Short mmCIF file of C-alpha atoms in Angstrom, two decimals:
data_model
loop_
_atom_site.label_atom_id
_atom_site.label_comp_id
_atom_site.label_asym_id
_atom_site.label_seq_id
_atom_site.Cartn_x
_atom_site.Cartn_y
_atom_site.Cartn_z
CA MET A 1 -2.22 -10.24 31.82
CA LYS A 2 -5.55 -8.42 31.80
CA LYS A 3 -6.24 -6.10 28.92
CA THR A 4 -9.26 -4.20 27.68
CA VAL A 5 -10.44 -4.50 24.10
CA CYS A 6 -13.33 -2.93 22.23
CA VAL A 7 -15.79 -5.36 20.66
CA ARG A 8 -18.37 -4.25 18.07
CA TYR A 9 -21.31 -6.49 17.26
CA PHE A 10 -23.26 -6.75 14.02
CA ALA A 11 -26.37 -8.55 12.83
CA ILE A 12 -27.30 -11.67 14.80
CA LEU A 13 -24.50 -11.15 17.34
CA ARG A 14 -25.72 -7.61 18.07
CA ASP A 15 -29.22 -9.00 18.66
CA GLN A 16 -27.93 -11.78 20.90
CA ARG A 17 -25.66 -9.45 22.89
CA GLY A 18 -28.29 -6.71 23.08
CA LEU A 19 -25.84 -3.93 22.27
CA GLY A 20 -23.59 -2.74 19.45
CA GLU A 21 -20.31 -2.12 21.21
CA GLU A 22 -18.61 -2.71 24.54
CA HIS A 23 -15.25 -2.55 26.23
CA VAL A 24 -14.27 -5.98 27.48
CA PRO A 25 -11.62 -6.63 30.15
CA THR A 26 -10.16 -10.03 29.27
CA GLY A 27 -7.38 -12.44 30.00
CA ALA A 28 -7.70 -13.97 26.51
CA SER A 29 -4.51 -13.90 24.48
CA THR A 30 -5.99 -14.64 21.04
CA ALA A 31 -9.11 -13.65 19.10
CA SER A 32 -10.26 -17.24 19.33
CA GLU A 33 -10.00 -17.33 23.12
CA LEU A 34 -11.88 -14.05 23.39
CA TYR A 35 -14.76 -15.31 21.25
CA GLU A 36 -15.06 -18.46 23.37
CA GLU A 37 -15.20 -16.34 26.53
CA LEU A 38 -17.92 -14.14 25.08
CA ARG A 39 -19.86 -17.02 23.54
CA LEU A 40 -20.13 -18.79 26.90
CA LEU A 41 -20.97 -15.55 28.70
CA HIS A 42 -23.68 -14.35 26.30
CA GLY A 43 -24.92 -17.59 24.72
CA PHE A 44 -23.97 -16.75 21.14
CA THR A 45 -25.40 -19.47 18.90
CA ILE A 46 -22.85 -19.27 16.07
CA PRO A 47 -19.73 -21.40 16.48
CA ALA A 48 -16.39 -19.76 15.72
CA ASP A 49 -15.87 -21.89 12.62
CA ARG A 50 -18.77 -20.06 10.94
CA LEU A 51 -17.40 -16.61 11.80
CA ARG A 52 -14.46 -14.56 10.67
CA VAL A 53 -12.66 -12.06 12.84
CA ALA A 54 -11.44 -8.53 12.18
CA ILE A 55 -8.95 -6.68 14.35
CA ASN A 56 -8.59 -2.91 13.93
CA ASP A 57 -10.70 -2.98 10.74
CA GLU A 58 -8.77 -5.73 8.95
CA PHE A 59 -9.46 -9.45 8.54
CA GLU A 60 -7.14 -11.49 10.76
CA SER A 61 -6.66 -15.13 11.67
CA TRP A 62 -8.30 -16.61 14.77
CA ASP A 63 -4.92 -17.28 16.40
CA SER A 64 -3.90 -13.60 16.16
CA LYS A 65 -2.69 -12.20 19.46
CA ILE A 66 -4.83 -9.44 20.88
CA LYS A 67 -3.44 -6.49 22.78
CA ASP A 68 -4.80 -3.78 25.02
CA GLY A 69 -6.86 -1.26 23.05
CA ASP A 70 -7.54 -3.49 20.03
CA ALA A 71 -10.93 -3.20 18.33
CA LEU A 72 -12.44 -6.56 17.39
CA VAL A 73 -15.40 -7.55 15.27
CA PHE A 74 -16.68 -11.11 15.01
CA ILE A 75 -18.13 -11.38 11.52
CA PRO A 76 -21.25 -13.55 11.15
CA PRO A 77 -21.92 -15.29 7.80
CA VAL A 78 -22.36 -12.45 5.31
CA ALA A 79 -25.33 -11.84 3.04
CA GLY A 80 -24.64 -8.80 0.90
CA GLY A 81 -25.68 -8.38 -2.71
CA MET B 1 -15.14 6.28 -6.05
CA ASP B 2 -14.98 2.72 -7.40
CA PHE B 3 -16.84 1.23 -4.44
CA GLN B 4 -19.27 2.90 -2.10
CA LEU B 5 -21.86 2.19 0.54
CA THR B 6 -24.93 4.38 0.67
CA ASP B 7 -27.98 4.63 2.88
CA ARG B 8 -29.85 6.50 0.12
CA PRO B 9 -31.78 5.00 -2.82
CA ILE B 10 -29.45 4.05 -5.67
CA ASP B 11 -30.13 6.09 -8.81
CA PRO B 12 -28.50 4.43 -11.84
CA SER B 13 -29.25 7.35 -14.16
CA ARG B 14 -27.21 9.66 -11.95
CA LEU B 15 -24.42 7.08 -11.60
CA MET B 16 -24.21 6.62 -15.36
CA ALA B 17 -24.11 10.35 -16.12
CA GLY B 18 -20.95 12.01 -17.33
CA PRO B 19 -18.71 11.55 -20.32
CA GLY B 20 -18.06 7.97 -21.34
CA ASP B 21 -14.64 6.56 -22.12
CA THR B 22 -14.52 6.29 -25.91
CA ARG B 23 -12.19 3.26 -25.67
CA ALA B 24 -15.06 1.37 -24.06
CA GLY B 25 -17.17 -0.38 -26.66
CA ALA B 26 -19.01 -2.33 -23.98
CA PHE B 27 -20.85 -1.14 -20.89
CA VAL B 28 -22.48 -3.77 -18.67
CA THR B 29 -24.53 -3.03 -15.58
CA PHE B 30 -26.04 -5.30 -12.97
CA GLU B 31 -28.77 -4.40 -10.51
CA GLY B 32 -29.47 -6.65 -7.54
CA ARG B 33 -33.04 -5.95 -6.43
CA VAL B 34 -35.07 -6.87 -3.38
CA ARG B 35 -37.09 -10.00 -4.19
CA SER B 36 -40.46 -10.86 -2.69
CA GLU B 37 -39.57 -14.48 -1.98
CA ASN B 38 -36.61 -16.26 -0.35
CA GLY B 39 -36.45 -19.95 0.42
CA GLY B 40 -40.21 -20.29 0.00
CA ARG B 41 -40.98 -17.48 2.45
CA SER B 42 -42.78 -14.29 1.51
CA VAL B 43 -40.51 -11.28 2.11
CA LYS B 44 -42.03 -7.86 2.85
CA THR B 45 -38.97 -5.65 3.48
CA LEU B 46 -35.34 -6.06 4.41
CA ASP B 47 -32.52 -4.28 6.19
CA TYR B 48 -28.86 -4.27 5.19
CA GLU B 49 -26.29 -3.65 7.89
CA ALA B 50 -22.63 -3.08 7.04
CA TYR B 51 -19.40 -3.07 8.98
CA ALA B 52 -18.56 0.03 7.01
CA PRO B 53 -14.80 0.54 7.43
CA LEU B 54 -13.99 -3.04 6.45
CA ALA B 55 -16.71 -3.26 3.78
CA GLN B 56 -15.20 -0.19 2.09
CA LYS B 57 -11.71 -1.69 2.15
CA GLU B 58 -12.84 -5.09 0.93
CA GLY B 59 -15.06 -3.54 -1.78
CA ARG B 60 -12.13 -1.56 -3.13
CA ARG B 61 -9.92 -4.65 -3.06
CA ILE B 62 -12.52 -6.58 -5.08
CA VAL B 63 -12.71 -3.83 -7.70
CA LYS B 64 -8.91 -3.74 -7.87
CA GLU B 65 -8.83 -7.52 -8.39
CA ALA B 66 -11.37 -7.21 -11.22
CA ARG B 67 -9.20 -4.58 -12.92
CA GLU B 68 -6.17 -6.88 -12.66
CA ARG B 69 -7.99 -9.99 -13.91
CA PHE B 70 -9.97 -8.58 -16.81
CA PRO B 71 -9.14 -6.09 -19.59
CA ILE B 72 -11.65 -3.47 -18.47
CA THR B 73 -11.46 0.31 -18.49
CA ASP B 74 -13.66 1.10 -15.51
CA ALA B 75 -15.66 -0.59 -12.74
CA ARG B 76 -17.95 0.88 -10.14
CA CYS B 77 -20.05 -0.71 -7.41
CA VAL B 78 -22.57 0.72 -4.98
CA HIS B 79 -24.15 -1.23 -2.12
CA ARG B 80 -27.13 -0.09 -0.09
CA THR B 81 -27.47 -0.10 3.66
CA GLY B 82 -30.59 0.54 5.74
CA SER B 83 -34.21 -0.42 5.12
CA LEU B 84 -35.27 -1.44 1.61
CA SER B 85 -38.63 -2.22 0.02
CA LEU B 86 -39.46 -4.82 -2.60
CA GLY B 87 -37.93 -3.93 -5.95
CA ASP B 88 -35.40 -1.49 -4.49
CA ILE B 89 -31.86 -1.72 -5.80
CA ALA B 90 -29.63 -3.39 -3.19
CA VAL B 91 -26.45 -3.43 -5.27
CA TRP B 92 -25.47 -1.73 -8.52
CA ILE B 93 -22.44 -2.62 -10.61
CA ALA B 94 -21.18 -1.06 -13.83
CA VAL B 95 -18.25 -2.23 -15.93
CA SER B 96 -16.79 -0.64 -19.04
CA ALA B 97 -14.45 -2.51 -21.34
CA GLY B 98 -13.18 -2.46 -24.88
CA HIS B 99 -15.18 -5.59 -25.66
CA ARG B 100 -18.25 -7.30 -24.25
CA ALA B 101 -16.70 -10.56 -23.02
CA ALA B 102 -14.50 -8.87 -20.43
CA ALA B 103 -17.32 -6.55 -19.38
CA PHE B 104 -19.73 -9.45 -18.73
CA GLU B 105 -17.09 -11.59 -17.00
CA ALA B 106 -15.86 -8.79 -14.77
CA CYS B 107 -19.43 -7.88 -13.82
CA ARG B 108 -20.13 -11.50 -12.85
CA PHE B 109 -16.87 -11.66 -10.88
CA LEU B 110 -17.71 -8.45 -9.03
CA ILE B 111 -21.19 -9.49 -7.89
CA ASP B 112 -20.06 -12.98 -6.89
CA GLU B 113 -17.11 -11.67 -4.85
CA MET B 114 -19.19 -8.89 -3.26
CA LYS B 115 -21.77 -11.42 -2.09
CA ALA B 116 -19.15 -13.76 -0.68
CA ARG B 117 -16.76 -11.29 0.92
CA LEU B 118 -18.31 -7.97 1.96
CA PRO B 119 -19.08 -7.77 5.69
CA ILE B 120 -22.70 -6.88 5.04
CA TRP B 121 -25.74 -8.62 6.54
CA LYS B 122 -29.35 -8.87 5.49
CA ARG B 123 -32.33 -9.16 7.80
CA GLU B 124 -35.52 -10.19 6.07
CA HIS B 125 -38.96 -9.27 7.40
CA TYR B 126 -41.55 -11.86 6.38
CA ALA B 127 -45.25 -11.62 5.69
CA ASP B 128 -45.99 -13.68 8.84
CA GLY B 129 -44.34 -10.99 11.00
CA SER B 130 -41.14 -12.92 11.75
CA THR B 131 -37.61 -11.75 10.87
CA GLU B 132 -34.33 -13.54 10.21
CA TRP B 133 -30.69 -12.70 9.56
CA VAL B 134 -30.05 -14.49 6.27
CA ASN B 135 -27.33 -17.20 6.40
CA CYS B 136 -27.11 -16.93 10.21
CA ALA B 137 -29.47 -19.80 11.11
CA THR B 138 -27.90 -22.03 13.75
CA ARG B 139 -30.54 -24.73 14.07
CA GLY B 140 -32.93 -26.46 11.71
CA PRO B 141 -32.24 -27.88 8.26
CA GLY B 142 -30.99 -24.55 6.84
CA ALA B 143 -28.24 -24.11 9.43
CA GLY B 144 -24.81 -23.75 7.95
CA LYS B 145 -25.91 -24.39 4.38
CA LYS B 146 -24.47 -22.20 1.71
CA LYS B 147 -27.07 -20.28 -0.23
CA LYS B 148 -26.77 -19.89 -3.95
#
């Protein structure tokens, strides 16, 4: 079933996507499937195994189900401090 | 606030003001500053970008973990966002404890966990005009390597 989720991009993913946030209609059922869709569409260079994912401002596992209205962030390798 | 993000310069003298806890015989601070060199490249400036809502949550969780692991009386951390110049303070940590061992250990724990876990990214601007998101290289010998 089609749903629409909000995806926010940071750092290298924001550069590669060319924007900071978008609403994405998707048939993906998990966070992992959604990232693969977007990676193929936009040519993201970072494979999923080097990212983490957050759903609704909390870290979640890649096999988490996504539902209509969820807000997702794919988290590139961090470099704080 | 035990953890905060700020887009303003960090002023340790202001952060350290106020009455101290007289149970605390040890007070350890750590300042992470912008360095002019990284991986052999000459750095001119850098930008920190944070996924703020989750960085705040994770920062508070890290401080809570430090309080549970070490016998300390207080811990505070501040992380910068935005554009920084060489020598600017990127992260500031202060720990109070009854004795010095716990204060040093908790401070070390806090900076190590912050670096590994906060959803914060650093873009370096180099002297040759190029820029790079640190740790995000996807080709070349540096790709995927963990930095110390």
